[in-house]
Amino acid sequence: MANMDKVDLLSLYRRMLLIRRFEEKSAEMYALAKIAGFLHLYIGEEAIAVGAIDALRPDDYVISAYRDHGHCLARGSDPGKVMAELFGKATGLCQGKGGSMHLVDLPKRFMGGYAIVGGHIPLATGLAFASKYQKQDLVTVCFFGEGAVPSGQAHEAFNLAALWKLPVIFICENNRYGMGTPVQRAVALYENVAEAARSYGIAAERVDGMDVFAVRALMRRVVDQVRAGQGPYFIEAMTYRFMGHSMADPSHGHYRTKDEVEEHRKRDPLVVLKETMLNQAQCSESDFKELEREVGEVVAAAVTFADESPFPDPASLHADVLVEE
Amino acid sequence: MLLSYREALNQAMREEMRRDSRIFLIGEEVGYYQGAFKVTKGFVEEFGPQRVVDTPITEAGFTGLAIGAAMAGLHPIVELMTMNFGIVALDQIVNNAAKIRYMSGGQLSVPLVIRGPGSAAHQLGAQHSQSLEAWFCHVPGLKVIAPATPHDAKGLLKSAIRDHNPVIFIEAQLLYGTKGEVGDGEYTIPLGQADVKREGTDVTLVAYSKMLLVALEAAEQLSREGLDVEVIDPRTLKPLDLDTIMTSVTKTGRLVIVEEGWRFCGLGAQIAESIYSAAFDYLDAPIVRVTGEDVPIPYSRPLEDAAIPDVPRVVTAVKSLCGAG
Ligand SMILES: Cc1ncc(C[n+]2csc(CCOP(=O)(O)OP(=O)(O)O)c2C)c(N)n1
């Protein structure tokens, strides 16, 4: 890790910090009832979204599940529009019709967050099918939790992707819990979730999801292969969610202990990255202070924008059910 | 030109696929086997396996893939071997295809046709005999078509393919071999336009798909007994052309609705409610529904016959309504 580029490091850290501070602010806004419904925070998993998406081109497709704020922000969506969507405002990414679990940003090729566990994995294969059909050298990256791996829809999608050598990268964010169910009680091959994909002949690898460099390095290699037409790839990124499953759930609950959460917090991806930067890249505390200040302003501005934006006009209720000719 | 319903569908897809390379066909046995019901005869020779895609038996997976491909600018036609298997793909149809446009605030659209045979044929048993159109009609974000004649099948399928929305296109299995005059050359029939199949002044009979043939035969019999029956085929079940039905009812003052689907929450209940609330003053008698019985369709021939509307039942219903029973 010698000779790491300071600008690059600061940029990675900034994106992870933006997700972290954005979500902490979202939690506050939820407590103030500015945000309603389900709110699933990504805190603790930021290195995966940032490391993976950094390896993509702007025209590649990204698709996610319901824990989608991190992926959407890592893809470069405007934090104000994301926050406005969480507030249900007309200025939100989806004009208030999507909400936390259904962020879509088409210009960023962020093809959405989806709330049915496993249900978006076939969509990802379809995006990849389209780029192959259109002879475009695009890759599709699909994020999901380990809880989706045993689902039939995931397996149907793995099979089709492998059968037709589709340019899709499946990224399983193994945070070890699906709601309150640990991976050991949900996935038969819990010690190696990637076997689910290998059984279809899909190349698979495990990576430390707390280490943004490890994720990015693996992705850079994999993206090239997949783009070159060598078929799909499955990445199992080992991570941990520091918060509850959603805002309805405390950070540890009945299914895990406070000690366990504290243990994993020691490997906080932001702390890991910051230490590397302080040690090896001529970064100083003042660099971090500056980033905190800047990101704090961005998040504050996002909240102000969301707060001051109007709710959708009730007249828009019936708009966009169908494409009108 | 005299064509079978099957040939009319074949022609519609062939013409559209020649016109637009974004259109591809996907489903079980659509390619080398030429379709379980031979609707796609000759397709793989003409368009190749890239555009006529044989799939494994994974309805959720390949329907989801088609939805993803549609999101990326292609226009898939999904052939379900029978509409009954659409239940396996219902998560994709209801939770994704029907909602993606709305949830994204109009950013994404899903131009897609899902087609295949529906309703009972000869003694196929309960799992292969269902009329599920009311299910699909219930979901906002879908269009639903059920043509009865080869002419309508061709024109409506072409419109469905050109539509920018997800369209469920139901072909009654027993209609595939029926023949009819099909307009020469290129034509389309707009979605949402009913057709007066037979003019009359005494009573309005609304029937679609296979039941249209039953209704027309009943009307013939009734005319010999001095009753002048107007028969209307909505053709598109959603959006439903109520104006044409209304116009007819204001003329005849009497309405009988025939459907093969189950009575409880059936499509006829919706039509009756709409006519009651808009044209109550024109009605000379209560609206009558002739429907399938609320049972799984039985195997045994006499029981199967008893479960589905037939000509005598329609004749009896009309006569009793007109006070001629
Ligand atoms: C088909 C389906 N069943 C159940 C749920 C309820 N549910 C939402 S999230 C979740 C846990 C999923 O865990 P995982 O895929 O590991 O993702 P994580 O929350 O850990 O990121 C469950 C059971 C759902 N959304 N969809």
Coordinates of N, CA and C in Angstrom, one line a residue, chain A residues 107-244:
Chain A
P107 N -30.4 8.7 -14.8 CA -29.2 9.3 -15.4 C -27.9 8.7 -14.8
K108 N -28.0 8.3 -13.6 CA -26.8 7.6 -12.9 C -26.8 6.1 -13.2
R109 N -27.7 5.7 -14.0 CA -27.8 4.2 -14.2 C -28.0 3.5 -12.9
F110 N -28.6 4.1 -12.0 CA -29.0 3.4 -10.7 C -30.4 2.9 -10.9
M111 N -30.6 1.6 -11.2 CA -31.8 1.1 -11.7 C -32.8 0.7 -10.6
G112 N -32.5 1.1 -9.4 CA -33.5 1.0 -8.3 C -33.1 0.1 -7.1
G113 N -33.9 0.4 -6.1 CA -33.9 -0.5 -4.9 C -35.2 -1.2 -4.9
Y114 N -35.2 -2.5 -4.5 CA -36.4 -3.3 -4.5 C -36.6 -4.0 -3.2
A115 N -37.9 -4.2 -2.8 CA -38.2 -4.6 -1.4 C -38.5 -6.0 -1.3
I116 N -38.7 -6.8 -2.4 CA -39.0 -8.2 -2.2 C -37.7 -8.9 -2.3
V117 N -37.4 -9.6 -1.2 CA -36.1 -10.3 -1.0 C -35.9 -11.3 -2.2
G118 N -34.8 -11.1 -3.0 CA -34.5 -11.9 -4.1 C -35.1 -11.5 -5.4
G119 N -36.2 -10.7 -5.3 CA -36.9 -10.3 -6.5 C -36.2 -9.5 -7.6
H120 N -35.2 -8.8 -7.2 CA -34.5 -7.9 -8.1 C -33.4 -8.6 -8.8
I121 N -33.0 -9.8 -8.4 CA -31.9 -10.5 -8.9 C -32.2 -10.9 -10.4
P122 N -33.4 -11.4 -10.7 CA -33.7 -11.6 -12.1 C -33.7 -10.3 -12.9
L123 N -34.0 -9.2 -12.3 CA -34.0 -7.9 -13.1 C -32.5 -7.6 -13.5
A124 N -31.6 -7.9 -12.6 CA -30.2 -7.6 -12.9 C -29.8 -8.5 -14.1
T125 N -30.2 -9.7 -14.1 CA -29.8 -10.6 -15.2 C -30.4 -10.0 -16.5
G126 N -31.6 -9.4 -16.4 CA -32.2 -8.9 -17.6 C -31.5 -7.6 -18.1
L127 N -31.0 -6.8 -17.2 CA -30.2 -5.6 -17.6 C -29.0 -6.1 -18.4
A128 N -28.4 -7.2 -17.8 CA -27.2 -7.7 -18.4 C -27.5 -8.4 -19.8
F129 N -28.6 -9.0 -19.8 CA -29.1 -9.7 -21.1 C -29.2 -8.6 -22.1
A130 N -29.8 -7.4 -21.7 CA -30.0 -6.3 -22.7 C -28.7 -5.8 -23.2
S131 N -27.7 -5.6 -22.3 CA -26.5 -5.1 -22.8 C -25.8 -6.0 -23.8
K132 N -25.9 -7.3 -23.5 CA -25.3 -8.3 -24.4 C -26.0 -8.3 -25.7
Y133 N -27.4 -8.3 -25.7 CA -28.2 -8.3 -26.9 C -27.9 -7.0 -27.7
Q134 N -27.7 -5.9 -27.1 CA -27.4 -4.6 -27.8 C -25.9 -4.5 -28.1
K135 N -25.1 -5.5 -27.8 CA -23.7 -5.5 -28.1 C -23.0 -4.3 -27.5
Q136 N -23.5 -3.9 -26.3 CA -22.8 -2.9 -25.5 C -21.9 -3.5 -24.4
D137 N -20.7 -3.0 -24.2 CA -19.9 -3.6 -23.2 C -20.1 -3.1 -21.8
L138 N -21.3 -3.2 -21.4 CA -21.7 -2.8 -20.0 C -21.7 -3.9 -19.1
V139 N -21.4 -3.6 -17.8 CA -21.6 -4.6 -16.8 C -22.8 -4.2 -15.9
T140 N -23.4 -5.1 -15.3 CA -24.5 -4.8 -14.3 C -24.0 -5.3 -12.9
V141 N -24.1 -4.5 -11.9 CA -23.7 -4.9 -10.6 C -25.0 -5.0 -9.7
C142 N -25.2 -6.1 -9.1 CA -26.4 -6.4 -8.3 C -26.1 -6.6 -6.9
F143 N -26.6 -5.8 -6.0 CA -26.3 -6.0 -4.5 C -27.5 -6.6 -3.9
F144 N -27.2 -7.6 -3.0 CA -28.2 -8.2 -2.1 C -27.6 -8.7 -0.9
G145 N -28.5 -9.1 0.1 CA -28.0 -9.6 1.3 C -27.8 -11.1 1.3
E146 N -27.2 -11.7 2.2 CA -27.0 -13.2 2.2 C -28.4 -13.9 2.4
G147 N -29.3 -13.1 3.0 CA -30.7 -13.6 3.2 C -31.4 -13.9 1.9
A148 N -30.9 -13.3 0.8 CA -31.6 -13.6 -0.5 C -31.0 -14.8 -1.2
V149 N -29.9 -15.3 -0.7 CA -29.2 -16.3 -1.5 C -30.0 -17.7 -1.6
P150 N -30.7 -18.1 -0.5 CA -31.4 -19.3 -0.7 C -32.7 -19.2 -1.5
S151 N -33.1 -18.0 -1.9 CA -34.4 -17.8 -2.5 C -34.4 -18.4 -3.9
G152 N -35.5 -18.9 -4.4 CA -35.6 -19.5 -5.7 C -35.3 -18.5 -6.8
Q153 N -35.7 -17.3 -6.6 CA -35.5 -16.3 -7.7 C -34.0 -16.0 -7.9
A154 N -33.3 -16.0 -6.8 CA -31.8 -15.9 -6.9 C -31.2 -17.0 -7.7
H155 N -31.6 -18.2 -7.4 CA -31.1 -19.4 -8.1 C -31.5 -19.4 -9.6
E156 N -32.7 -19.0 -9.8 CA -33.1 -19.0 -11.3 C -32.3 -18.0 -12.0
A157 N -32.0 -16.9 -11.4 CA -31.2 -15.8 -12.0 C -29.7 -16.3 -12.2
F158 N -29.2 -16.9 -11.1 CA -27.8 -17.4 -11.3 C -27.7 -18.4 -12.4
N159 N -28.7 -19.3 -12.5 CA -28.6 -20.3 -13.6 C -28.7 -19.6 -15.0
L160 N -29.6 -18.7 -15.1 CA -29.7 -18.0 -16.4 C -28.5 -17.2 -16.8
A161 N -27.9 -16.5 -15.8 CA -26.7 -15.7 -16.0 C -25.6 -16.6 -16.4
A162 N -25.4 -17.7 -15.8 CA -24.3 -18.6 -16.1 C -24.6 -19.3 -17.4
L163 N -25.8 -19.7 -17.7 CA -26.2 -20.4 -18.9 C -25.9 -19.5 -20.1
W164 N -26.2 -18.2 -20.0 CA -26.0 -17.3 -21.2 C -24.8 -16.4 -21.0
K165 N -24.0 -16.7 -20.1 CA -22.7 -15.9 -19.9 C -23.0 -14.4 -19.8
L166 N -23.9 -14.0 -19.0 CA -24.3 -12.6 -19.0 C -23.3 -11.8 -18.1
P167 N -23.1 -10.5 -18.6 CA -22.2 -9.6 -17.9 C -22.7 -9.0 -16.6
V168 N -22.9 -9.9 -15.6 CA -23.5 -9.4 -14.3 C -22.6 -9.8 -13.2
I169 N -22.4 -8.9 -12.2 CA -21.6 -9.2 -11.0 C -22.6 -9.2 -9.8
F170 N -22.8 -10.4 -9.2 CA -23.6 -10.5 -8.0 C -22.8 -10.2 -6.8
I171 N -23.2 -9.2 -6.1 CA -22.4 -8.9 -4.8 C -23.3 -9.2 -3.6
C172 N -23.0 -10.2 -2.9 CA -23.7 -10.6 -1.7 C -23.0 -9.9 -0.6
E173 N -23.8 -9.0 0.1 CA -23.3 -8.3 1.2 C -23.6 -9.2 2.4
N174 N -22.7 -10.0 2.9 CA -23.0 -10.9 4.0 C -22.7 -10.2 5.3
N175 N -23.8 -9.6 5.8 CA -23.7 -8.9 7.1 C -24.2 -9.9 8.2
R176 N -24.3 -11.1 7.9 CA -24.5 -12.2 8.8 C -25.9 -12.4 9.4
Y177 N -26.8 -11.4 9.1 CA -28.2 -11.5 9.6 C -29.1 -11.0 8.6
G178 N -30.2 -11.8 8.5 CA -31.4 -11.3 7.7 C -32.5 -11.1 8.7
M179 N -32.8 -9.8 9.0 CA -33.5 -9.4 10.2 C -32.9 -10.0 11.4
G180 N -33.6 -11.0 12.1 CA -33.1 -11.6 13.3 C -32.5 -12.9 13.1
T181 N -32.4 -13.4 11.8 CA -32.0 -14.7 11.5 C -30.5 -14.8 11.1
P182 N -29.6 -15.4 11.9 CA -28.2 -15.4 11.5 C -28.1 -16.4 10.3
V183 N -27.1 -16.1 9.6 CA -26.8 -16.9 8.3 C -26.7 -18.4 8.6
Q184 N -26.3 -18.7 9.8 CA -26.2 -20.2 10.1 C -27.5 -20.9 10.2
R185 N -28.6 -20.1 10.5 CA -29.9 -20.7 10.5 C -30.7 -20.5 9.2
A186 N -30.1 -19.9 8.2 CA -30.8 -19.6 7.0 C -30.2 -20.2 5.7
V187 N -28.9 -20.3 5.7 CA -28.2 -20.8 4.5 C -27.4 -22.1 4.8
A188 N -27.8 -23.1 4.1 CA -27.2 -24.4 4.4 C -25.6 -24.3 4.3
L189 N -25.2 -23.6 3.3 CA -23.7 -23.5 3.0 C -23.2 -22.2 3.7
Y190 N -23.5 -22.0 4.9 CA -23.3 -20.7 5.5 C -21.8 -20.4 5.6
E191 N -20.9 -21.4 5.7 CA -19.5 -21.1 5.8 C -18.9 -20.6 4.5
N192 N -19.7 -20.9 3.4 CA -19.2 -20.4 2.1 C -20.4 -20.2 1.2
V193 N -21.0 -19.1 1.4 CA -22.3 -18.7 0.7 C -22.1 -18.7 -0.8
A194 N -20.8 -18.4 -1.2 CA -20.5 -18.4 -2.6 C -20.7 -19.7 -3.3
E195 N -20.8 -20.8 -2.6 CA -21.0 -22.1 -3.2 C -22.3 -22.1 -4.0
A196 N -23.3 -21.3 -3.5 CA -24.6 -21.2 -4.2 C -24.4 -20.9 -5.7
A197 N -23.5 -20.0 -5.9 CA -23.2 -19.6 -7.3 C -22.3 -20.5 -8.0
R198 N -21.3 -21.0 -7.3 CA -20.3 -22.0 -7.9 C -21.0 -23.2 -8.4
S199 N -22.1 -23.6 -7.8 CA -22.8 -24.8 -8.2 C -23.4 -24.6 -9.6
Y200 N -23.5 -23.4 -10.1 CA -23.9 -23.1 -11.5 C -22.7 -22.8 -12.4
G201 N -21.5 -23.0 -11.8 CA -20.3 -22.7 -12.6 C -19.9 -21.2 -12.6
I202 N -20.5 -20.5 -11.7 CA -20.1 -19.0 -11.7 C -18.9 -18.9 -10.8
A203 N -17.9 -18.2 -11.3 CA -16.7 -17.9 -10.5 C -17.1 -17.1 -9.3
A204 N -16.5 -17.4 -8.2 CA -16.9 -16.7 -7.0 C -15.7 -16.5 -6.1
E205 N -15.8 -15.4 -5.3 CA -14.7 -15.1 -4.4 C -15.2 -14.4 -3.2
R206 N -14.5 -14.6 -2.1 CA -14.9 -13.9 -0.9 C -14.0 -12.7 -0.7
V207 N -14.5 -11.6 -0.1 CA -13.6 -10.5 0.1 C -14.0 -9.9 1.5
D208 N -13.0 -9.2 2.1 CA -13.2 -8.5 3.3 C -14.0 -7.2 3.0
G209 N -15.3 -7.2 3.3 CA -16.1 -6.0 3.0 C -15.9 -4.8 3.9
M210 N -15.0 -4.9 4.8 CA -14.7 -3.8 5.7 C -13.5 -3.0 5.1
D211 N -12.9 -3.5 4.1 CA -11.7 -3.0 3.5 C -12.0 -2.5 2.1
V212 N -12.1 -1.2 1.9 CA -12.5 -0.6 0.7 C -11.5 -0.9 -0.4
F213 N -10.2 -1.0 -0.1 CA -9.2 -1.3 -1.1 C -9.4 -2.8 -1.6
A214 N -9.6 -3.7 -0.7 CA -9.8 -5.1 -1.1 C -11.0 -5.2 -2.0
V215 N -12.1 -4.5 -1.7 CA -13.3 -4.6 -2.5 C -13.0 -4.1 -3.9
R216 N -12.3 -2.9 -3.9 CA -12.1 -2.2 -5.2 C -11.1 -3.0 -6.0
A217 N -10.1 -3.6 -5.4 CA -9.1 -4.3 -6.2 C -9.7 -5.5 -6.8
L218 N -10.5 -6.2 -6.0 CA -11.2 -7.4 -6.6 C -12.1 -7.0 -7.7
M219 N -12.9 -6.0 -7.5 CA -13.8 -5.5 -8.5 C -13.1 -5.1 -9.8
R220 N -12.0 -4.4 -9.7 CA -11.3 -3.9 -10.9 C -11.0 -5.1 -11.8
R221 N -10.5 -6.2 -11.1 CA -10.1 -7.4 -11.8 C -11.4 -8.1 -12.4
V222 N -12.4 -8.2 -11.6 CA -13.6 -8.9 -12.0 C -14.3 -8.1 -13.1
V223 N -14.4 -6.8 -13.0 CA -15.2 -6.0 -14.0 C -14.6 -6.2 -15.3
D224 N -13.2 -6.2 -15.4 CA -12.6 -6.4 -16.7 C -12.9 -7.7 -17.3
Q225 N -12.9 -8.8 -16.5 CA -13.2 -10.1 -17.0 C -14.7 -10.2 -17.5
V226 N -15.6 -9.6 -16.7 CA -17.0 -9.7 -17.0 C -17.3 -8.9 -18.2
R227 N -16.7 -7.7 -18.3 CA -16.9 -6.9 -19.5 C -16.4 -7.5 -20.7
A228 N -15.3 -8.3 -20.6 CA -14.7 -9.0 -21.7 C -15.6 -10.2 -22.2
G229 N -16.7 -10.5 -21.5 CA -17.6 -11.5 -21.9 C -17.3 -12.9 -21.3
Q230 N -16.6 -12.9 -20.2 CA -16.3 -14.2 -19.5 C -17.4 -14.7 -18.6
G231 N -18.6 -14.1 -18.6 CA -19.7 -14.6 -17.9 C -19.8 -13.9 -16.5
P232 N -20.8 -14.3 -15.7 CA -21.0 -13.6 -14.4 C -20.0 -14.0 -13.4
Y233 N -20.1 -13.2 -12.3 CA -19.2 -13.4 -11.2 C -20.0 -13.2 -9.9
F234 N -19.6 -13.9 -8.9 CA -20.2 -13.7 -7.6 C -19.2 -13.3 -6.5
I235 N -19.5 -12.2 -5.8 CA -18.6 -11.8 -4.8 C -19.4 -11.9 -3.4
E236 N -18.8 -12.5 -2.5 CA -19.3 -12.5 -1.1 C -18.5 -11.6 -0.3
A237 N -19.0 -10.4 0.0 CA -18.3 -9.4 0.8 C -18.7 -9.5 2.3
M238 N -17.8 -9.9 3.1 CA -18.0 -10.1 4.5 C -18.2 -8.8 5.2
T239 N -19.3 -8.5 5.9 CA -19.5 -7.2 6.5 C -20.4 -7.4 7.8
Y240 N -20.8 -6.3 8.3 CA -21.7 -6.4 9.5 C -22.5 -5.1 9.5
R241 N -23.8 -5.2 9.9 CA -24.5 -4.0 10.0 C -24.5 -3.6 11.5
F242 N -24.1 -2.3 11.7 CA -24.0 -1.9 13.1 C -25.3 -1.5 13.7
M243 N -26.3 -1.2 12.9 CA -27.6 -0.8 13.4 C -28.6 -1.9 13.4
G244 N -29.8 -1.7 13.8 CA -30.8 -2.7 13.7 C -31.2 -3.0 12.2

